[in-house]
mmCIF file of C-alpha atoms and ligand atoms in Angstrom:
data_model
loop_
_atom_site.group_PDB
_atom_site.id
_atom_site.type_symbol
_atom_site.label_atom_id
_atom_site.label_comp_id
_atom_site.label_asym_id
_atom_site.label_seq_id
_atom_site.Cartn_x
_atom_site.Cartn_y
_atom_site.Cartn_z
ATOM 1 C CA UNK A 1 129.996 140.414 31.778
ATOM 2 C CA UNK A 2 126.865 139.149 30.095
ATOM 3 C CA UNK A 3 125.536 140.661 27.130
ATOM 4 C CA UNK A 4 122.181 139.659 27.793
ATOM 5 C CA UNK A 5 119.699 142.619 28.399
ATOM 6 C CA UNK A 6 119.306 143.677 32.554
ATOM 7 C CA UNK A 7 116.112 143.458 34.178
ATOM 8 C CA UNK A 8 116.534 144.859 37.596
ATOM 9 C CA UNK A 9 113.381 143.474 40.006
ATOM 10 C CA UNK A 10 112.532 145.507 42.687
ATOM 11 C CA UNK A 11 111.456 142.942 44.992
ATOM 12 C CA UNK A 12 111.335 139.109 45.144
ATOM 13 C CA UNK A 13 108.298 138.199 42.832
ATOM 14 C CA UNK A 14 107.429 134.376 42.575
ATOM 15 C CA UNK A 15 109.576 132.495 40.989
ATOM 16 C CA UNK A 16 107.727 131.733 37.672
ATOM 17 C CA UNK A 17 107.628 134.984 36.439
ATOM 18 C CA UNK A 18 111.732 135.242 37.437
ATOM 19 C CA UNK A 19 112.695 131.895 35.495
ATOM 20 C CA UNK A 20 111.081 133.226 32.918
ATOM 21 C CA UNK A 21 112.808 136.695 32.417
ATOM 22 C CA UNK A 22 116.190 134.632 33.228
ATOM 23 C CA UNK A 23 115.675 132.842 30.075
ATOM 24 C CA UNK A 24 116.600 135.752 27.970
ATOM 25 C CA UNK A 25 117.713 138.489 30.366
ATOM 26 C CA UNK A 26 120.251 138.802 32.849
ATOM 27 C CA UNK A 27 118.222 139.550 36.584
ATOM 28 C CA UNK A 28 119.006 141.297 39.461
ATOM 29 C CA UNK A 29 116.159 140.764 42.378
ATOM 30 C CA UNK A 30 116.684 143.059 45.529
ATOM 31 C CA UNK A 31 116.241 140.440 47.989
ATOM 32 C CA UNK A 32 115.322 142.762 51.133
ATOM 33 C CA UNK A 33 111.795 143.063 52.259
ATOM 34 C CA UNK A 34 111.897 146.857 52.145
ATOM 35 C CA UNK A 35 112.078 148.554 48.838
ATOM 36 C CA UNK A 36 115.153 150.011 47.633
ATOM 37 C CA UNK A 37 115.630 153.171 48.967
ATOM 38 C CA UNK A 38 115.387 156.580 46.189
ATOM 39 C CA UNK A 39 119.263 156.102 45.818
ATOM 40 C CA UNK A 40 119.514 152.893 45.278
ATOM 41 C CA UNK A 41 116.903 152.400 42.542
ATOM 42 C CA UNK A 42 118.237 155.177 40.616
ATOM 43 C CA UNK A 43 121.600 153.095 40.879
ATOM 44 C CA UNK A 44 120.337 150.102 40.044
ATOM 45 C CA UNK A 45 118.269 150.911 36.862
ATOM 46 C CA UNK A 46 121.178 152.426 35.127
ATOM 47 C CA UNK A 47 122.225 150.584 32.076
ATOM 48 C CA UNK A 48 118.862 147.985 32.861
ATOM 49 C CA UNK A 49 117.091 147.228 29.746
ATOM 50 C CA UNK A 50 113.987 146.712 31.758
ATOM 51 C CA UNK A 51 112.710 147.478 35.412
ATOM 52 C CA UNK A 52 109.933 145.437 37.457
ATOM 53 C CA UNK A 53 108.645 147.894 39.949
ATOM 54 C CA UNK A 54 106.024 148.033 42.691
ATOM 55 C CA UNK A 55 103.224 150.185 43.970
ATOM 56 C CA UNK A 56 105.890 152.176 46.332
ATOM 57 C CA UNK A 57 108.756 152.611 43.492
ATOM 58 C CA UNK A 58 108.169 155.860 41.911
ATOM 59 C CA UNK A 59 109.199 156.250 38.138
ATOM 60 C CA UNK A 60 109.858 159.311 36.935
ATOM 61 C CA UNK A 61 112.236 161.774 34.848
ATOM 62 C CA UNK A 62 114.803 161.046 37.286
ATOM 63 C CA UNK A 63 115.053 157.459 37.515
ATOM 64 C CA UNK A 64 114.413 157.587 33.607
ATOM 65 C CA UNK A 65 117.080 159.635 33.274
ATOM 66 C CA UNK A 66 119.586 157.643 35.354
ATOM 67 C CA UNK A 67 118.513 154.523 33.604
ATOM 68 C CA UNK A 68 119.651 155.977 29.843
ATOM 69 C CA UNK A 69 118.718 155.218 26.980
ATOM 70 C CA UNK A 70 118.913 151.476 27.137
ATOM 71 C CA UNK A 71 115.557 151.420 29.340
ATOM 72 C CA UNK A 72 112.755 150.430 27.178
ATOM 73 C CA UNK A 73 110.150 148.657 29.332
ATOM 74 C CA UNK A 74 108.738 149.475 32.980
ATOM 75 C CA UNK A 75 106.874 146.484 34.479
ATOM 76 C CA UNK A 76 104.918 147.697 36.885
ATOM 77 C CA UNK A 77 103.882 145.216 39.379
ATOM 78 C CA UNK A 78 100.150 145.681 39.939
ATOM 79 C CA UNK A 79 96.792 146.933 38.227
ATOM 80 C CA UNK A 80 97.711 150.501 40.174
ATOM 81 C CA UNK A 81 100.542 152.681 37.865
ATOM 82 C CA UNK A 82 100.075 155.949 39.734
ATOM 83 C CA UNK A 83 103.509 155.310 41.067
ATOM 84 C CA UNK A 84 104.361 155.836 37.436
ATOM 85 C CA UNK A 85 105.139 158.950 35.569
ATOM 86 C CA UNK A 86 103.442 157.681 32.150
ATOM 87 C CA UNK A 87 104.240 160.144 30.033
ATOM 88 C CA UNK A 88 107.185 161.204 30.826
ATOM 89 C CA UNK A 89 108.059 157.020 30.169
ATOM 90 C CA UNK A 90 106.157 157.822 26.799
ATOM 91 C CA UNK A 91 109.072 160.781 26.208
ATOM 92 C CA UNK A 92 111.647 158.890 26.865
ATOM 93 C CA UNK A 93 110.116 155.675 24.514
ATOM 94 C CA UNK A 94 109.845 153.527 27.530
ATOM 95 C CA UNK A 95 106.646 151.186 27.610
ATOM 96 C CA UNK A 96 104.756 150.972 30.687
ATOM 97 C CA UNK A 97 102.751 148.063 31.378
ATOM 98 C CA UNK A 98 100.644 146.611 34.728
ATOM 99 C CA UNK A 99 98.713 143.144 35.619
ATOM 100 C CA UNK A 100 94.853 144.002 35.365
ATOM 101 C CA UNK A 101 92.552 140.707 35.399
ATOM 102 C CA UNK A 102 94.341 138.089 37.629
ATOM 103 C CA UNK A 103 93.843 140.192 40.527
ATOM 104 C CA UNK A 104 90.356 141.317 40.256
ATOM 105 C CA UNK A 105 88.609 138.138 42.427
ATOM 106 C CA UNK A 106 91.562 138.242 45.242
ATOM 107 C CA UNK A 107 90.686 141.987 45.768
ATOM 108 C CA UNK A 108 87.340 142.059 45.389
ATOM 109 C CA UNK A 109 87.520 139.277 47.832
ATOM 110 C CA UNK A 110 89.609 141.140 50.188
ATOM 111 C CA UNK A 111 86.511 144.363 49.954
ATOM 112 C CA UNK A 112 84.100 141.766 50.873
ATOM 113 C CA UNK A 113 86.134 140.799 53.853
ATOM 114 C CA UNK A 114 86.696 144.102 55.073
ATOM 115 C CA UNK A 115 83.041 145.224 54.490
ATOM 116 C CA UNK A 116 81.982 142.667 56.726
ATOM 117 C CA UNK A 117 84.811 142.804 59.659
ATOM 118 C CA UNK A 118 83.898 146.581 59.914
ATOM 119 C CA UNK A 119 80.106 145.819 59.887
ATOM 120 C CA UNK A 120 80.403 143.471 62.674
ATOM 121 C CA UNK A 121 83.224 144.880 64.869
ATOM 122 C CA UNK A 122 85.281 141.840 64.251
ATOM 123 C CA UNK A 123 88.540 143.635 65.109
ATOM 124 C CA UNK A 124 87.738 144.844 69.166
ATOM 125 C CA UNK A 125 85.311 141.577 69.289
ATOM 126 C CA UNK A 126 88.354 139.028 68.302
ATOM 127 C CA UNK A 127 90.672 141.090 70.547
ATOM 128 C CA UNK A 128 88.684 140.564 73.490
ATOM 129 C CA UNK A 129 88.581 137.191 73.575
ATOM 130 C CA UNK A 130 92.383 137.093 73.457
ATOM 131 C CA UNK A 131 92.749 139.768 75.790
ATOM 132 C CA UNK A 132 90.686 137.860 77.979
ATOM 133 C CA UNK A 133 88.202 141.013 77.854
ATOM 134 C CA UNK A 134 85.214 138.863 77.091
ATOM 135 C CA UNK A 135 83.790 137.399 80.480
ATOM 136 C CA UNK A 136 80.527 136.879 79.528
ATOM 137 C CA UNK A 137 77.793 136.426 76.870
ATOM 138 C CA UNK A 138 76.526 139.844 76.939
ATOM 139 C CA UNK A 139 73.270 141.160 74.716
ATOM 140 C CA UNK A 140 74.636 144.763 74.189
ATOM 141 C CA UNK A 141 78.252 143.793 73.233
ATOM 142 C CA UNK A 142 79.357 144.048 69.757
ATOM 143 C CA UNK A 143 76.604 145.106 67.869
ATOM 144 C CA UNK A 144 76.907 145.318 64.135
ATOM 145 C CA UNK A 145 75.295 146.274 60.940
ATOM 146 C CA UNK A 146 74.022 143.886 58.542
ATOM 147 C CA UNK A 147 74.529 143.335 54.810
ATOM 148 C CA UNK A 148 71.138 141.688 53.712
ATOM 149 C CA UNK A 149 69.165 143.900 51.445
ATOM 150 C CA UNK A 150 71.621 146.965 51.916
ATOM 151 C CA UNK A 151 72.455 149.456 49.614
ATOM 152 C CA UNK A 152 76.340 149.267 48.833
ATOM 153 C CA UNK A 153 78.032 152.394 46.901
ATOM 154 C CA UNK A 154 80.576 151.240 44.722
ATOM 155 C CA UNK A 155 82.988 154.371 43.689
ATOM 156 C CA UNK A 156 84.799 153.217 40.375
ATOM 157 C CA UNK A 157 82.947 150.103 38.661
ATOM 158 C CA UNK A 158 86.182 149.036 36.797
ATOM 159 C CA UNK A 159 86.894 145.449 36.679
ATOM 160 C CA UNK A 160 87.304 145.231 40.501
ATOM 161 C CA UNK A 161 84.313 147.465 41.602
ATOM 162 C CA UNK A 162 82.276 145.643 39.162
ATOM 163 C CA UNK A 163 83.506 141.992 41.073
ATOM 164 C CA UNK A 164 83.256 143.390 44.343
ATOM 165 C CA UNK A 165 79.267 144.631 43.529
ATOM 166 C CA UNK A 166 78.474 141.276 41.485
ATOM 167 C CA UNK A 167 79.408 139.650 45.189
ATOM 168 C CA UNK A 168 77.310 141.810 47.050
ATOM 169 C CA UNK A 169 74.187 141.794 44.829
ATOM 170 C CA UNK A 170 75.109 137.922 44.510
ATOM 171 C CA UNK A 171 75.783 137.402 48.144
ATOM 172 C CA UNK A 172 73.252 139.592 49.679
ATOM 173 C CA UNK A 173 70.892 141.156 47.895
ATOM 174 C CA UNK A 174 72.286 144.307 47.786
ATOM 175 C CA UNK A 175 70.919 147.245 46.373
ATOM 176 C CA UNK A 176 74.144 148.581 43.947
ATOM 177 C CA UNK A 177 74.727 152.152 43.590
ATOM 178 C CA UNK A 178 78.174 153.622 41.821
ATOM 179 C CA UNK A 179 80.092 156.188 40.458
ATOM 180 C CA UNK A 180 82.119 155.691 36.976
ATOM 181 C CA UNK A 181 83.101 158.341 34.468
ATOM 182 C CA UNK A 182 80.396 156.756 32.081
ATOM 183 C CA UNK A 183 77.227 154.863 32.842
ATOM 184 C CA UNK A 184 77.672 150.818 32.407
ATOM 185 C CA UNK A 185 74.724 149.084 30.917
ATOM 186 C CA UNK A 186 75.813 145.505 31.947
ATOM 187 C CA UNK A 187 76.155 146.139 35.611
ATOM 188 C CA UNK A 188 72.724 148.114 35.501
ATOM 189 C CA UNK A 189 71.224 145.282 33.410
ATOM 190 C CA UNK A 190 72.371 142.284 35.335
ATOM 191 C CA UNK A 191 72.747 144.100 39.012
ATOM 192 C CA UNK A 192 69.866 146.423 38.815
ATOM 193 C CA UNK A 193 72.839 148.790 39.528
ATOM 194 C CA UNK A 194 72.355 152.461 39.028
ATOM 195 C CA UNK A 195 74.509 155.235 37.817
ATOM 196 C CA UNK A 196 74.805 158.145 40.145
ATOM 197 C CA UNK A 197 76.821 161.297 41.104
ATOM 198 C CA UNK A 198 78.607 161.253 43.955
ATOM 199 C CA UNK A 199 76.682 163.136 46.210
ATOM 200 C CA UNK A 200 73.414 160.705 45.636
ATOM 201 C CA UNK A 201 75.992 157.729 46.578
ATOM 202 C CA UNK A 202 77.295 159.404 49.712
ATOM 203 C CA UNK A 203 73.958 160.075 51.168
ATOM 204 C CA UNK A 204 71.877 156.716 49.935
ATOM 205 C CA UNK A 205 74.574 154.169 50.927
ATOM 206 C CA UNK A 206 74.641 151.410 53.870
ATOM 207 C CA UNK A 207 78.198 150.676 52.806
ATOM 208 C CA UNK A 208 80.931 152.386 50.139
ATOM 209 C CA UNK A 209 83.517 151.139 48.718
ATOM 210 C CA UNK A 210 86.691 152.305 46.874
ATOM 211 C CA UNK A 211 87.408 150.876 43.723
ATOM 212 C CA UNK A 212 89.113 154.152 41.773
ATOM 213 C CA UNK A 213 92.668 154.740 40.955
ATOM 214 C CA UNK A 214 94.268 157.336 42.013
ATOM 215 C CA UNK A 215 93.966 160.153 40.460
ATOM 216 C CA UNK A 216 94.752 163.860 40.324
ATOM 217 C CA UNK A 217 90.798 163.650 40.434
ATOM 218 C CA UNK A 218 90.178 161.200 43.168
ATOM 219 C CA UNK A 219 93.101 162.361 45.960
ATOM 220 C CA UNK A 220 91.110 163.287 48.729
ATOM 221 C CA UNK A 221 88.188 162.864 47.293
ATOM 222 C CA UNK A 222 86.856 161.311 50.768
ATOM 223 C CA UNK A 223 87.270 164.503 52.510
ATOM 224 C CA UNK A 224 85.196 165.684 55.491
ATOM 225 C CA UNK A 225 82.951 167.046 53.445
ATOM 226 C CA UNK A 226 82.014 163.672 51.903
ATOM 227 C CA UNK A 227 82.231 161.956 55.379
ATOM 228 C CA UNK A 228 79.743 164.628 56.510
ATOM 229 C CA UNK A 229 77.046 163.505 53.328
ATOM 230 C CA UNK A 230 76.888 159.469 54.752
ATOM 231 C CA UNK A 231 75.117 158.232 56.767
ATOM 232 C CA UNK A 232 76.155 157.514 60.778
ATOM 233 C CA UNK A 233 75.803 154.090 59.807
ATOM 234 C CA UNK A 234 77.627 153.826 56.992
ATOM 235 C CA UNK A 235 81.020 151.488 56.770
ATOM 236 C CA UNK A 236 83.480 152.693 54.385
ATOM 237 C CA UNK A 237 85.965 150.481 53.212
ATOM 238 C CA UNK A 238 89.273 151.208 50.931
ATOM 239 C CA UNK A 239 91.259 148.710 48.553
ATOM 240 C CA UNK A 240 91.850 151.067 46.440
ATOM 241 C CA UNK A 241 94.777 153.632 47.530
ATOM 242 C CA UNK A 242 95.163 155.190 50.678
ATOM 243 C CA UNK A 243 95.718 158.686 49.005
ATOM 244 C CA UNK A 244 91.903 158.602 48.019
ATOM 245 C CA UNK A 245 90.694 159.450 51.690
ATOM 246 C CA UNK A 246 91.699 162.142 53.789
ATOM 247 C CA UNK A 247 93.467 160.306 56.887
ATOM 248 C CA UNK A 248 92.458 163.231 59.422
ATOM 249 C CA UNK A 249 89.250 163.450 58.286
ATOM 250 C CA UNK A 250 88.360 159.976 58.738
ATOM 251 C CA UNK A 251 89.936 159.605 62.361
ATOM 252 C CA UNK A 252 87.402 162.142 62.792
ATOM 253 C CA UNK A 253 84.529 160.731 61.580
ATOM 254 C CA UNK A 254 85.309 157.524 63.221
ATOM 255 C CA UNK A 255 85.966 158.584 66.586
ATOM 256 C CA UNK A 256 82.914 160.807 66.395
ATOM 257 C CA UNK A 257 80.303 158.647 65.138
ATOM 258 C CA UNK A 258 79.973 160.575 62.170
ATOM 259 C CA UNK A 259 80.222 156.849 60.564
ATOM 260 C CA UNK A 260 80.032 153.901 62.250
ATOM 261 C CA UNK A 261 83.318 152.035 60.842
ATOM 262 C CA UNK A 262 85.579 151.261 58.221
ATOM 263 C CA UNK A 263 87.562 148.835 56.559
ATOM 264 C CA UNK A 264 91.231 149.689 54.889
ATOM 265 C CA UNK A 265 93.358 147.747 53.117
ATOM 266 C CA UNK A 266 95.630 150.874 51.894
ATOM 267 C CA UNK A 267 96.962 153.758 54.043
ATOM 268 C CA UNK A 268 98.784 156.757 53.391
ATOM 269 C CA UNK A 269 101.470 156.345 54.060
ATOM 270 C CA UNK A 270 102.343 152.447 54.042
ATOM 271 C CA UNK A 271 102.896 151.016 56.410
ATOM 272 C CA UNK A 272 100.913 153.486 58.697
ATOM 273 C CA UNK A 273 103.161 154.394 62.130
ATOM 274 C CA UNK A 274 102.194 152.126 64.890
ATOM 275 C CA UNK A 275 101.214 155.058 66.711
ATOM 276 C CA UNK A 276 98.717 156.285 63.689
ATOM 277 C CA UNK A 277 95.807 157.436 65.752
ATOM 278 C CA UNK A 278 93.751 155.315 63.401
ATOM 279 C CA UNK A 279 95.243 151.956 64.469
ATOM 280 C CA UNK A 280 93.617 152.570 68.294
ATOM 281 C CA UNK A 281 89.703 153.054 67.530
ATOM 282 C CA UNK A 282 88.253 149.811 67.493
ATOM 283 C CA UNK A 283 85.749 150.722 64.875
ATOM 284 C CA UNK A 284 88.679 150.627 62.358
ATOM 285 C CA UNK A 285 89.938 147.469 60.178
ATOM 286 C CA UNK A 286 93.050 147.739 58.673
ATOM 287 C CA UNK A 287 95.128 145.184 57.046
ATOM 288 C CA UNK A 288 98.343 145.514 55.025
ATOM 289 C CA UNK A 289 97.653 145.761 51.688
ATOM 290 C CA UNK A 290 96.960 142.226 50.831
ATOM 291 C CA UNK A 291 94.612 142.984 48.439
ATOM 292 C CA UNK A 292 96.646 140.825 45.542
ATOM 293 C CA UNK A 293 97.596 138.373 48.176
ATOM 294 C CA UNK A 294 96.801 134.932 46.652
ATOM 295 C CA UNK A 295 98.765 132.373 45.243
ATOM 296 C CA UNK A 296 97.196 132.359 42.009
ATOM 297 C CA UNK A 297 96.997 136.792 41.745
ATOM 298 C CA UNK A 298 100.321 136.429 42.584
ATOM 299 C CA UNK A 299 102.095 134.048 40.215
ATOM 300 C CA UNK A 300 99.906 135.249 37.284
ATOM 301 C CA UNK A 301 101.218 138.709 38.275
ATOM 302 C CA UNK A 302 104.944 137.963 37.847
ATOM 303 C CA UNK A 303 104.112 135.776 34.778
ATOM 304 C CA UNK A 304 102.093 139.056 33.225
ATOM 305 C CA UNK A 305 104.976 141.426 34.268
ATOM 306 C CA UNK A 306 107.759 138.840 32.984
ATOM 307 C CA UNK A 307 106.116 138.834 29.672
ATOM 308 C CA UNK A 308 105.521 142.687 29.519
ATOM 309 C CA UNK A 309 109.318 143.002 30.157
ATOM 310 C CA UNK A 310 109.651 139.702 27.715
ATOM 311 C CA UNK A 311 107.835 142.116 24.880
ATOM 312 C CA UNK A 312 109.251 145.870 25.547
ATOM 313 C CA UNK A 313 112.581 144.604 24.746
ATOM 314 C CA UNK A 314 111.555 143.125 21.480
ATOM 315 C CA UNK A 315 110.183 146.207 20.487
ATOM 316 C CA UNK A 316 106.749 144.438 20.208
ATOM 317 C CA UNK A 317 103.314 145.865 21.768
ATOM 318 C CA UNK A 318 103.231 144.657 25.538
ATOM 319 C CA UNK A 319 100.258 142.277 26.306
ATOM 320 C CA UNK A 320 99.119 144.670 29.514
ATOM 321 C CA UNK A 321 100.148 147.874 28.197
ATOM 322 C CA UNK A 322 98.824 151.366 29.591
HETATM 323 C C1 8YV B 401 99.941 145.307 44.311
HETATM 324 C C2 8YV B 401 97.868 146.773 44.072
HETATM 325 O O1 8YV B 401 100.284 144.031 44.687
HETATM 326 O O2 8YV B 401 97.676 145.919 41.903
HETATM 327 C C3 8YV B 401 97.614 146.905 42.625
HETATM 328 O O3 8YV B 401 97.336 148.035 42.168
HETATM 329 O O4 8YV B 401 97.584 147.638 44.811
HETATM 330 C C4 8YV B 401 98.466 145.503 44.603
HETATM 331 O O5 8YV B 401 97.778 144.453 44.094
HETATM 332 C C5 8YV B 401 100.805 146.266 45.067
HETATM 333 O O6 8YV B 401 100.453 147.551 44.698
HETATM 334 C C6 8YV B 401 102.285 146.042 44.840
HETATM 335 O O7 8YV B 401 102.768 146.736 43.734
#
């Protein structure tokens, strides 16, 4: 058996970032498409000197526990760690790290997409013409909201949020309004942005987007209630985490015409049922988490979460700690 430290990887990553955590430890990829099930990840991080997880592996006490005291570094495979029990990682002197940056542009590109296949029914529209539904040039038929000039509510100007608004204002002259837990004077200075509370944003936006993590804060925080405060124009769209709107709520809203679409990237859960009642009302986008889904988000991912592995078992500072 090798004495070189194990890294268990709990899905196949791109091969940069695997080549280079090979060079010094020894790897074991699970190589199906679905995560491990609970059982199986606590079996396979026992004894591992490090763990690369993903947004649907949750690390806790237990799988802490199971791993022993050889486990100093969790890797966690995206921006998002609320899959990850920080402090108890902190109790057992396990490092936690996660792959801000390199992601930011595919996202925020991803938002923009969504924003505008909600706004102009491109999922029913698109069907129909494969369906063979569309018979004729019609003036009524498919009739969407514009961007130009909007306002656009940005919850959570982090590094995402703040690409995502930079596009619209950019792009289309947007108006920016957003929530963050502190006011930020380069996105008012250079965006004409403004800092508001939620209920200001709910009411005054064209379209909202979620750019928070999740939170014991933000769960829910898209509730009816908030549904109720936009306007029955409004598009809503989500590449944040599912968690952060109330499912229910917004089948609600949607088949109602409380708003008039949205856009979602995340679900809870994932992957939503295929009978999800959301998945049949045609004013509803929803895409599989792809949000990271670029070459270049990608590769830089693995190479970040390689090297955050690379440095918790030196004992150094990892480069993308939390
Ligand atoms: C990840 C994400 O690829 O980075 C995040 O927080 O949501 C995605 O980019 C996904 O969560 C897999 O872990």
């Amino acid at each position: 058996m090798s004495d070189k430290p194990r890294v268990f990887v709990t899905r196949t990553i791109p091969k940069a970032g695997l080549d280079r955590l090979r060079e010094v430890c020894e790897v074991e990829v699970w190589p199906k498409p679905k995560p491990p099930r609970r059982d199986t990840l606590l079996d396979k991080a026992r004894g591992c000197a490090g763990l690369v997880t993903m947004l649907s592996d949750k690390v806790d006490e237990t799988v802490l526990t199971a791993a022993g005291d050889d486990l100093k570094v969790v890797a966690n495979y995206a921006v998002g760690y609320n899959n990850i029990d920080v402090a108890a990682c902190r109790e057992h002197g396990v490092a936690v790290g996660n792959t801000p940056d390199v992601l930011t542009d595919a996202t925020a590109d991803v938002a923009v997409l969504l924003m505008l296949a909600a706004a102009r029914s491109f999922t029913p529209a698109a069907a129909s013409v494969r369906d063979g539904g569309w018979k004729t040039w019609a003036p009524m038929d498919h009739l969407g909201m514009e961007l130009a000039g909007k306002t656009v509510g940005v919850i959570g100007l982090g590094r995402i949020g703040r690409a995502f608004a930079d596009r619209c204002h950019g792009g289309w002259g947007m108006k920016v309004l957003y929530t963050a837990n502190s006011p930020k004077p380069d996105a008012d200075r250079d965006l004409g942005a403004k800092h508001v509370e939620l209920p200001e944003l709910l009411a005054n936006s064209d379209f909202i987007s979620l750019h928070c993590p999740l939170t014991e804060a933000t769960a829910g925080l898209i509730d009816a209630n908030a549904l109720h405060q936009m306007k029955t124009t409004a598009v809503l769209v989500n590449t944040a985490r599912g968690e952060v709107i109330d499912q229910d709520a917004l089948h609600t809203a949607l088949s109602g015409g409380k708003i008039f679409a949205a856009g979602l990237d995340v679900t809870t859960p994932e992957p939503l049922p295929t009978d999800s009642p959301l998945l049949e009302l045609p004013n509803c986008v929803v895409l599989p988490h792809i949000g990271s889904a670029t070459v270049h988000a990608r590769s830089g991912m693995a190479l970040m979460a390689a090297d955050n592995v690379l440095a918790g078992l030196r004992g150094d500072p990892l480069p993308h700690g939390v």
